[in-house]
Amino acid sequence: MQMRLFRKTRVTLALWYAGVMGLIMSLCSFAVYEVIIQAYLVSINREVESVTVTLHNVIEANLKKPGRTEQIFQLVLPNLCQAESSCPTQKIFTHNQLAHFEHGIVDVLYKDEQYYIRFVDTSGRLIAVAGFQPNELPKIMPVTQVWQTVKDSQSNRYNQMSLPLHTQDNQLWGYIQVGRSLKELDSRLAALKLVLVLGLPITVLLVGGSSWWLALLAMRPIDSSYKQMQQFTSDASHELRTPLAAINATVETVLDLEYLSEPEARDTLTSIKRQSYRLAELVQDLLLLSRLDRQTLTTELLPCCLNVLINDLTEEFSALASIASLTLTSSILYHQPIYVMGDEDQLLRLLSNLIANAIQYTPGGGYVNIVLKRSNSHAVIEVRDTGIGIVPHEQKRIFHRFYRVNSDRSRRTGGSGLGLAIAHAIVQTHRGSLHVQSELGKGSTFIVQLPLIFSQLQKY
Ligand code: ADP
């Protein structure tokens, strides 16, 4: 079930990622394509404009009668061909044919068969042509528009500029039309289109593959926290079941009896009370942990004097220590009171858990010492014991929920494995740290560091 859900989420994530990336890349490719077209067209049109305007200015200055080609035409355009003369209107001038012409002022016109020049009269009838003449261009083209894109019979495109020509006495002579082939641009754009059309699906496939992998990476922490949650639920149910089962068994046994004496009834009720106390404690711990996790606990942070807290706790636990035949002491290694911002109840709970553990895991005749000192910007509390110690590979795990180094032994002593998890969560809420130094058979030291309050820092 869980596997299926994760797989489905992974597929959905990967598809969304690939889809969004594909869309972004398509839009980018389209934008690049458009920008390239525009850049090419602008440079081509600039060239056409400069050629047209140069020819126009040179020729217009020498025009006398509307529709008549003056000598200047031949001088500027050596291959000019009159429309009504013997040379074909759509004549193609090859490089060889052009070789003997002396180039005029517009060399560019004869290069690479890219330009054509046409002169039309006021009614749009063709008068003369020059340059390379593409096959089957429409004979009459509207002259009202300055810029036009025209096509020949083979669908080759040309960008054409038309300008009116006037005679010296300011009569309309006709029009000059200069066209530039877009063949080179079209073939480059076709190649670019091919690259984009083929490249895009390949790239989307690659993105799909990598997003499948990325989705796995993204889901790993969720997967592990999901597993932790499952583990936590199963551990919690297990822990809750134990006292419940004990209560159940006690009640069943008593119900099976025909007669119950008063001392027996008292014993039964004491046992039930013990188990329900354990149950209530466990539920409270779980609730506290969950609130600390979600940070919903209304933690009122006030200045707390650690000296007072430690003195109170030492006094409170001294009875328990003497029952366990231990010596409990505290050492304050700083000459002034040490304050931290904190929730007093939570700080008491944190230190109680550590001291209770130290007493619990130290055999009779041993020592437990609580040390308070400061280092730079932190207050440091050490709970040292001469107890059983913890092997190095367990030292990180003891802070996990329900983890017990030796579960049988801990259960016997009543531990649920939540004490250090709660201590760790409280320390985190107070922006501090908690770690352990321990040697098996020699003892352990739990070290808590809490940030000092600002005013105390300034004094320091
Ligand atoms: P428990 O309720 O079982 O004490 P804790 O979370 O407080 O749970 O501790 C987790 C485990 O860490 C304990 O089961 C114990 O094995 C180990 N531990 C904690 N404190 C000490 C200590 N001072 N000395 C040795 N072992 C300890």
Coordinates of C-alpha atoms and ligand atoms in Angstrom, one line a residue:
M1 CA 0.0 0.0 0.0
Q2 CA 2.7 2.4 1.1
M3 CA 5.0 1.3 -1.7
R4 CA 2.2 1.9 -4.2
L5 CA 1.5 5.3 -2.9
F6 CA 5.2 6.3 -3.1
R7 CA 5.5 4.9 -6.6
K8 CA 2.4 6.8 -7.7
T9 CA 3.7 10.0 -6.2
R10 CA 7.1 9.5 -7.7
V11 CA 5.6 9.0 -11.2
T12 CA 3.3 12.0 -10.8
L13 CA 6.2 14.2 -9.6
A14 CA 8.5 13.0 -12.5
L15 CA 5.7 13.6 -15.1
W16 CA 4.9 17.0 -13.8
Y17 CA 8.6 18.0 -13.7
A18 CA 9.2 16.7 -17.2
G19 CA 6.0 18.4 -18.4
V20 CA 6.8 21.8 -16.9
M21 CA 10.4 21.6 -18.1
G22 CA 9.2 20.6 -21.6
L23 CA 6.8 23.5 -21.7
I24 CA 9.5 26.0 -20.5
M25 CA 11.9 24.6 -23.0
S26 CA 9.4 24.8 -25.9
L27 CA 8.6 28.4 -25.0
C28 CA 12.3 29.2 -24.8
S29 CA 13.0 27.5 -28.2
F30 CA 10.1 29.4 -29.8
A31 CA 11.4 32.7 -28.4
V32 CA 15.0 31.9 -29.6
Y33 CA 13.6 31.0 -33.0
E34 CA 11.6 34.2 -33.2
V35 CA 14.5 36.3 -32.1
I36 CA 16.8 34.8 -34.7
I37 CA 14.3 35.4 -37.5
Q38 CA 13.8 39.0 -36.4
A39 CA 17.6 39.6 -36.1
Y40 CA 18.1 38.2 -39.7
L41 CA 15.2 40.1 -41.1
V42 CA 16.3 43.3 -39.6
S43 CA 19.9 43.0 -41.0
I44 CA 18.6 41.9 -44.5
N45 CA 16.1 44.8 -44.6
R46 CA 18.7 47.3 -43.6
E47 CA 20.9 46.1 -46.5
V48 CA 18.0 46.2 -48.9
E49 CA 17.0 49.7 -47.7
S50 CA 20.6 51.0 -48.1
V51 CA 20.8 49.6 -51.7
T52 CA 17.4 50.9 -52.7
V53 CA 17.9 54.4 -51.2
T54 CA 21.4 54.6 -52.9
L55 CA 20.1 53.6 -56.3
H56 CA 17.0 55.8 -55.9
N57 CA 19.0 58.9 -55.1
V58 CA 21.5 58.4 -57.9
I59 CA 18.9 57.7 -60.5
E60 CA 16.2 60.2 -59.4
A61 CA 18.6 63.1 -59.8
N62 CA 18.8 62.4 -63.6
L63 CA 15.2 61.6 -64.5
K64 CA 13.6 63.9 -67.1
K65 CA 10.5 62.3 -68.5
P66 CA 8.1 59.9 -66.7
G67 CA 8.7 56.2 -67.7
R68 CA 11.8 56.9 -69.9
T69 CA 15.1 55.2 -68.9
E70 CA 18.0 57.7 -69.1
Q71 CA 21.7 56.9 -69.6
I72 CA 22.3 56.9 -65.9
F73 CA 20.4 53.6 -65.7
Q74 CA 23.1 51.8 -67.8
L75 CA 25.9 53.5 -66.0
V76 CA 24.7 52.4 -62.6
L77 CA 23.3 49.1 -63.6
P78 CA 25.4 47.6 -66.4
N79 CA 23.1 44.6 -67.0
L80 CA 19.9 46.7 -67.3
C81 CA 17.4 45.1 -69.7
Q82 CA 14.4 47.0 -71.1
A83 CA 11.1 45.2 -70.8
E84 CA 10.1 45.7 -74.5
S85 CA 13.6 44.9 -75.9
S86 CA 14.9 41.4 -77.0
C87 CA 16.4 40.4 -73.7
P88 CA 13.9 38.3 -71.7
T89 CA 12.1 40.0 -68.9
Q90 CA 13.0 37.2 -66.5
K91 CA 16.6 36.9 -67.6
I92 CA 19.0 35.2 -65.3
F93 CA 22.5 36.7 -65.3
T94 CA 25.0 34.2 -64.2
H95 CA 28.4 35.0 -62.6
N96 CA 30.2 34.3 -65.9
Q97 CA 27.9 36.6 -67.8
L98 CA 28.4 39.3 -65.2
A99 CA 32.1 38.9 -65.1
H100 CA 32.8 41.4 -68.0
F101 CA 30.6 44.1 -66.5
E102 CA 32.3 46.8 -64.8
H103 CA 30.8 47.0 -61.4
G104 CA 28.8 50.1 -60.7
I105 CA 28.2 51.7 -57.3
V106 CA 26.2 48.7 -56.1
D107 CA 28.6 45.7 -56.3
V108 CA 26.5 43.9 -53.8
L109 CA 23.7 43.6 -56.4
Y110 CA 25.7 41.1 -58.5
K111 CA 26.9 38.9 -55.7
D112 CA 25.5 35.4 -55.2
E113 CA 22.3 36.0 -57.3
Q114 CA 20.5 37.5 -54.4
Y115 CA 19.2 40.8 -55.6
Y116 CA 16.8 41.9 -58.3
I117 CA 16.0 45.4 -59.4
R118 CA 12.8 46.4 -61.2
F119 CA 11.6 49.7 -62.6
V120 CA 7.9 50.0 -63.1
D121 CA 5.8 52.9 -64.4
T122 CA 3.1 54.7 -62.5
S123 CA 0.5 52.1 -63.6
G124 CA 2.7 49.3 -62.2
R125 CA 3.9 48.1 -65.7
L126 CA 7.4 46.7 -65.9
I127 CA 9.9 49.1 -67.7
A128 CA 13.3 47.6 -67.0
V129 CA 15.0 45.0 -64.9
A130 CA 18.6 44.5 -63.5
G131 CA 20.5 42.1 -61.3
F132 CA 19.5 38.5 -60.9
Q133 CA 16.0 37.9 -62.1
P134 CA 14.2 35.0 -60.3
N135 CA 11.9 32.8 -62.4
E136 CA 8.2 33.7 -62.6
L137 CA 8.0 36.6 -60.2
P138 CA 4.6 38.2 -60.7
K139 CA 5.0 40.8 -63.6
I140 CA 3.0 43.4 -61.9
M141 CA 3.3 43.9 -58.2
P142 CA 1.5 46.5 -56.1
V143 CA 3.7 49.5 -55.4
T144 CA 1.6 51.1 -52.7
Q145 CA 3.4 49.2 -50.0
V146 CA 7.0 50.1 -49.2
W147 CA 7.9 46.5 -47.9
Q148 CA 6.5 43.3 -49.4
T149 CA 7.4 39.6 -49.2
V150 CA 7.0 38.0 -52.6
K151 CA 7.3 34.4 -53.8
D152 CA 8.6 33.0 -57.1
S153 CA 7.2 29.8 -58.8
Q154 CA 9.5 27.6 -56.6
S155 CA 8.2 29.2 -53.4
N156 CA 11.5 31.0 -52.8
R157 CA 10.8 34.1 -50.8
Y158 CA 12.1 37.7 -51.4
N159 CA 11.9 40.8 -49.3
Q160 CA 11.2 43.7 -51.6
M161 CA 11.3 47.5 -51.1
S162 CA 9.5 49.9 -53.4
L163 CA 10.2 53.6 -53.6
P164 CA 8.7 56.2 -55.9
L165 CA 10.9 58.0 -58.4
H166 CA 10.3 61.6 -59.5
T167 CA 11.5 63.5 -62.5
Q168 CA 13.5 66.8 -62.2
D169 CA 10.3 68.8 -62.6
N170 CA 8.7 66.7 -59.8
Q171 CA 6.4 64.5 -61.8
L172 CA 6.0 60.9 -60.7
W173 CA 8.4 58.9 -63.0
G174 CA 7.5 55.4 -61.6
Y175 CA 8.9 53.1 -59.0
I176 CA 12.1 51.3 -58.2
Q177 CA 11.7 47.9 -56.6
V178 CA 14.7 46.1 -55.0
G179 CA 14.2 42.5 -53.9
R180 CA 16.5 40.4 -51.8
S181 CA 16.3 36.6 -51.7
L182 CA 15.4 35.0 -48.3
K183 CA 16.7 31.6 -49.5
E184 CA 19.7 31.5 -47.2
L185 CA 17.6 32.7 -44.2
D186 CA 14.9 30.1 -45.0
S187 CA 17.4 27.2 -45.3
R188 CA 19.1 28.2 -42.0
L189 CA 15.7 28.5 -40.3
A190 CA 14.7 25.0 -41.6
A191 CA 17.9 23.6 -40.2
L192 CA 17.2 25.3 -36.8
K193 CA 13.6 24.0 -36.9
L194 CA 14.9 20.5 -37.5
V195 CA 17.3 20.8 -34.6
L196 CA 14.5 22.1 -32.3
V197 CA 12.0 19.5 -33.4
L198 CA 14.4 16.6 -32.9
G199 CA 16.2 18.0 -29.9
L200 CA 13.2 18.9 -27.9
P201 CA 11.7 15.4 -27.4
I202 CA 15.2 14.0 -26.7
T203 CA 15.8 16.7 -24.1
V204 CA 12.4 16.1 -22.6
L205 CA 13.2 12.4 -22.4
L206 CA 16.5 13.2 -20.6
V207 CA 14.7 15.6 -18.3
G208 CA 12.1 12.9 -17.7
G209 CA 14.8 10.4 -16.7
S210 CA 16.6 12.9 -14.4
S211 CA 13.3 14.0 -12.8
W212 CA 12.5 10.3 -12.1
W213 CA 15.8 10.2 -10.2
L214 CA 15.2 13.6 -8.6
A215 CA 11.8 12.5 -7.4
L216 CA 13.4 9.6 -5.6
L217 CA 15.9 11.9 -3.9
A218 CA 13.1 14.3 -2.9
M219 CA 10.9 11.5 -1.5
R220 CA 13.7 9.8 0.5
P221 CA 13.3 12.0 3.6
I222 CA 9.5 11.7 3.3
D223 CA 9.8 8.0 3.0
S224 CA 12.1 7.8 6.0
S225 CA 9.9 10.1 8.2
Y226 CA 6.9 7.9 7.1
K227 CA 8.8 4.8 8.3
Q228 CA 9.7 6.5 11.5
M229 CA 6.1 7.4 12.1
Q230 CA 5.1 3.9 11.5
Q231 CA 7.7 2.6 13.8
F232 CA 6.7 5.2 16.4
T233 CA 3.0 4.1 16.1
S234 CA 3.9 0.5 16.5
D235 CA 6.2 1.2 19.5
A236 CA 3.7 3.4 21.2
S237 CA 0.9 0.8 20.8
H238 CA 3.2 -1.8 22.1
E239 CA 4.1 0.3 25.2
L240 CA 0.5 1.2 25.8
R241 CA -0.6 -2.5 25.4
T242 CA 1.7 -3.7 28.2
P243 CA 0.1 -1.9 31.2
L244 CA -3.4 -2.4 29.6
A245 CA -2.8 -6.1 29.4
A246 CA -1.6 -6.2 33.0
I247 CA -4.7 -4.4 34.2
N248 CA -6.9 -6.7 32.1
A249 CA -5.2 -9.8 33.5
T250 CA -5.5 -8.6 37.1
V251 CA -9.2 -7.8 36.7
E252 CA -9.8 -11.2 35.0
T253 CA -8.1 -13.1 37.8
V254 CA -10.1 -11.3 40.5
L255 CA -13.4 -11.8 38.6
D256 CA -12.7 -15.5 38.5
L257 CA -12.4 -15.6 42.3
E258 CA -15.5 -16.6 44.3
Y259 CA -14.5 -14.6 47.3
L260 CA -12.1 -11.6 47.7
S261 CA -10.7 -10.7 51.0
E262 CA -10.0 -7.1 51.9
P263 CA -6.2 -7.4 51.7
E264 CA -6.5 -9.1 48.3
A265 CA -8.8 -6.4 47.1
R266 CA -6.3 -3.8 48.2
D267 CA -3.5 -5.6 46.5
T268 CA -5.5 -5.8 43.3
L269 CA -6.4 -2.1 43.4
T270 CA -2.8 -1.1 44.1
S271 CA -1.6 -3.2 41.2
I272 CA -4.2 -1.6 38.9
K273 CA -3.3 1.9 40.2
R274 CA 0.4 1.2 39.5
Q275 CA -0.4 0.1 35.9
S276 CA -2.8 3.0 35.2
Y277 CA -0.3 5.4 36.6
R278 CA 2.3 4.0 34.2
L279 CA -0.3 4.3 31.4
A280 CA -1.1 7.9 32.3
E281 CA 2.6 8.8 32.4
L282 CA 3.2 7.2 29.0
V283 CA 0.3 9.1 27.5
Q284 CA 1.5 12.3 29.0
D285 CA 5.0 11.8 27.6
L286 CA 3.7 11.0 24.2
L287 CA 1.5 14.1 24.2
L288 CA 4.4 16.3 25.4
L289 CA 6.7 14.9 22.7
S290 CA 4.1 15.5 20.0
R291 CA 3.5 19.1 21.2
L292 CA 7.3 19.7 21.3
D293 CA 7.5 18.4 17.8
R294 CA 4.7 20.5 16.4
Q295 CA 5.9 23.4 18.6
T296 CA 2.4 23.9 19.8
L297 CA 3.4 24.0 23.4
T298 CA 2.8 27.4 24.8
T299 CA 6.4 27.8 25.9
E300 CA 6.7 30.9 28.0
L301 CA 10.4 31.7 28.0
L302 CA 11.4 33.6 31.1
P303 CA 14.8 34.1 32.8
C304 CA 15.5 31.0 34.8
C305 CA 18.3 30.8 37.4
L306 CA 20.0 27.4 36.8
N307 CA 21.7 27.5 40.2
V308 CA 18.3 27.5 42.0
L309 CA 17.0 24.7 39.7
I310 CA 20.0 22.5 40.3
N311 CA 20.0 23.0 44.0
D312 CA 16.3 22.1 44.1
L313 CA 16.7 19.0 42.0
T314 CA 19.7 17.8 44.0
E315 CA 17.6 18.1 47.2
E316 CA 14.6 16.4 45.5
F317 CA 16.6 13.4 44.2
S318 CA 18.7 12.9 47.3
A319 CA 16.2 10.6 48.8
L320 CA 16.0 8.4 45.7
A321 CA 19.9 8.4 45.5
S322 CA 20.2 7.3 49.1
I323 CA 17.6 4.5 48.5
A324 CA 19.9 3.4 45.7
S325 CA 22.9 3.7 48.0
L326 CA 24.5 6.4 45.8
T327 CA 26.1 9.7 46.6
L328 CA 24.4 12.6 44.8
T329 CA 26.3 16.0 44.7
S330 CA 26.2 19.2 42.8
S331 CA 29.1 21.5 41.9
I332 CA 28.6 25.1 40.8
L333 CA 31.8 26.2 39.0
Y334 CA 30.8 29.9 38.5
H335 CA 30.9 32.6 41.1
Q336 CA 27.6 34.3 39.9
P337 CA 24.1 33.0 39.3
I338 CA 23.7 31.7 35.7
Y339 CA 20.5 32.6 33.9
V340 CA 19.0 31.3 30.7
M341 CA 15.7 32.1 28.9
G342 CA 13.5 29.1 29.3
D343 CA 10.4 27.4 30.5
E344 CA 11.1 26.4 34.1
D345 CA 8.8 23.3 34.0
Q346 CA 10.5 22.0 30.8
L347 CA 14.0 22.7 32.2
L348 CA 13.0 20.8 35.4
R349 CA 11.7 17.9 33.3
L350 CA 14.9 17.9 31.2
L351 CA 17.3 17.7 34.1
S352 CA 15.0 15.3 36.1
N353 CA 15.1 12.9 33.2
L354 CA 18.9 13.0 33.2
I355 CA 19.4 12.8 36.9
A356 CA 16.8 9.9 37.2
N357 CA 18.6 8.0 34.5
A358 CA 22.0 8.6 36.2
I359 CA 20.6 7.2 39.5
Q360 CA 18.8 4.4 37.6
Y361 CA 21.9 3.2 35.7
T362 CA 24.5 3.5 38.5
P363 CA 25.0 0.5 40.8
G364 CA 25.0 1.0 44.5
G365 CA 28.0 2.7 46.0
G366 CA 28.5 4.9 42.9
Y367 CA 28.4 8.6 42.5
V368 CA 26.2 11.1 40.6
N369 CA 27.5 14.6 40.3
I370 CA 25.6 17.6 38.7
V371 CA 28.0 20.3 37.5
L372 CA 27.0 23.8 36.5
K373 CA 29.4 26.1 34.6
R374 CA 29.5 28.4 31.7
S375 CA 31.5 28.5 28.5
N376 CA 31.5 31.6 26.3
S377 CA 27.8 32.3 25.4
H378 CA 26.4 29.1 26.9
A379 CA 25.5 27.7 30.3
V380 CA 26.7 24.1 30.6
I381 CA 25.1 21.5 32.8
E382 CA 26.8 18.1 33.1
V383 CA 25.2 15.1 34.8
R384 CA 28.0 12.7 35.5
D385 CA 27.7 9.2 36.9
T386 CA 29.9 6.3 37.6
G387 CA 27.4 3.9 36.3
I388 CA 27.2 1.1 33.7
G389 CA 28.1 3.3 30.7
I390 CA 27.0 3.1 27.1
V391 CA 28.8 1.4 24.2
P392 CA 29.9 3.9 21.5
H393 CA 27.5 2.6 18.8
E394 CA 24.5 3.1 21.1
Q395 CA 25.3 6.6 22.1
K396 CA 23.4 8.2 19.3
R397 CA 20.5 5.8 19.3
I398 CA 19.6 6.4 23.0
F399 CA 18.0 9.7 22.0
H400 CA 15.6 8.0 19.6
R401 CA 12.0 7.4 20.8
F402 CA 11.4 4.2 22.6
Y403 CA 15.0 3.2 22.2
R404 CA 16.5 1.3 25.1
V405 CA 20.0 -0.1 25.2
N406 CA 18.9 -3.3 26.9
S407 CA 15.1 -3.3 26.6
D408 CA 14.6 -6.2 29.1
R409 CA 16.7 -4.5 31.7
S410 CA 15.1 -1.1 31.1
R411 CA 11.6 -2.5 31.2
R412 CA 12.3 -4.1 34.5
T413 CA 13.3 -0.7 35.9
G414 CA 10.2 0.9 34.4
G415 CA 11.7 2.9 31.6
S416 CA 9.8 3.4 28.4
G417 CA 12.6 4.8 26.3
L418 CA 11.1 8.2 26.0
G419 CA 13.1 10.1 28.7
L420 CA 16.0 11.1 26.5
A421 CA 13.9 11.8 23.5
I422 CA 11.9 14.3 25.6
A423 CA 15.1 15.8 27.0
H424 CA 16.4 16.2 23.5
A425 CA 13.2 17.8 22.2
I426 CA 13.2 20.3 25.2
V427 CA 16.8 21.2 24.6
Q428 CA 16.0 21.9 20.9
T429 CA 13.1 24.1 21.9
H430 CA 15.5 26.1 24.0
R431 CA 18.0 26.3 21.1
G432 CA 20.6 24.3 23.0
S433 CA 22.4 21.0 22.6
L434 CA 22.5 17.7 24.4
H435 CA 25.1 15.0 23.9
V436 CA 26.7 12.2 25.8
Q437 CA 30.2 11.0 26.6
S438 CA 30.4 7.5 28.0
E439 CA 32.6 4.5 28.6
L440 CA 31.2 1.1 29.1
G441 CA 31.5 0.0 32.8
K442 CA 33.0 3.4 33.8
G443 CA 30.1 5.8 33.6
S444 CA 28.5 8.5 31.5
T445 CA 28.3 12.3 31.3
F446 CA 25.3 13.9 29.7
I447 CA 26.1 17.5 28.7
V448 CA 23.5 20.1 28.2
Q449 CA 24.3 23.5 26.7
L450 CA 21.8 26.4 26.8
P451 CA 22.3 29.9 25.5
L452 CA 22.8 32.5 28.2
I453 CA 20.4 35.4 28.3
F454 CA 21.5 38.6 26.5
S455 CA 22.0 40.8 29.5
Q456 CA 24.3 38.2 31.1
L457 CA 26.3 38.0 27.9
Q458 CA 26.9 41.7 27.9
K459 CA 28.3 41.5 31.5
Y460 CA 30.6 38.7 30.4
Ligands
ADP1 P1 14.5 4.9 29.7 O1 13.1 5.3 30.1 O2 14.5 3.4 29.3 O3 15.5 5.2 30.7 P2 15.7 6.9 28.2 O4 15.3 7.5 26.9 O5 15.8 7.8 29.4 O6 14.7 5.7 28.4 O7 17.1 6.2 28.0 C1 17.3 5.4 26.8 C2 18.3 4.4 27.1 O8 19.6 5.0 27.3 C3 18.1 3.7 28.4 O9 17.3 2.5 28.2 C4 19.5 3.3 28.8 O10 19.9 2.0 28.3 C5 20.4 4.4 28.3 N1 20.8 5.3 29.3 C6 20.2 6.5 29.6 N2 20.9 7.2 30.6 C7 21.9 6.4 30.9 C8 23.0 6.4 31.9 N3 23.1 7.5 32.7 N4 23.8 5.4 31.9 C9 23.7 4.4 31.1 N5 22.7 4.2 30.2 C10 21.9 5.2 30.1

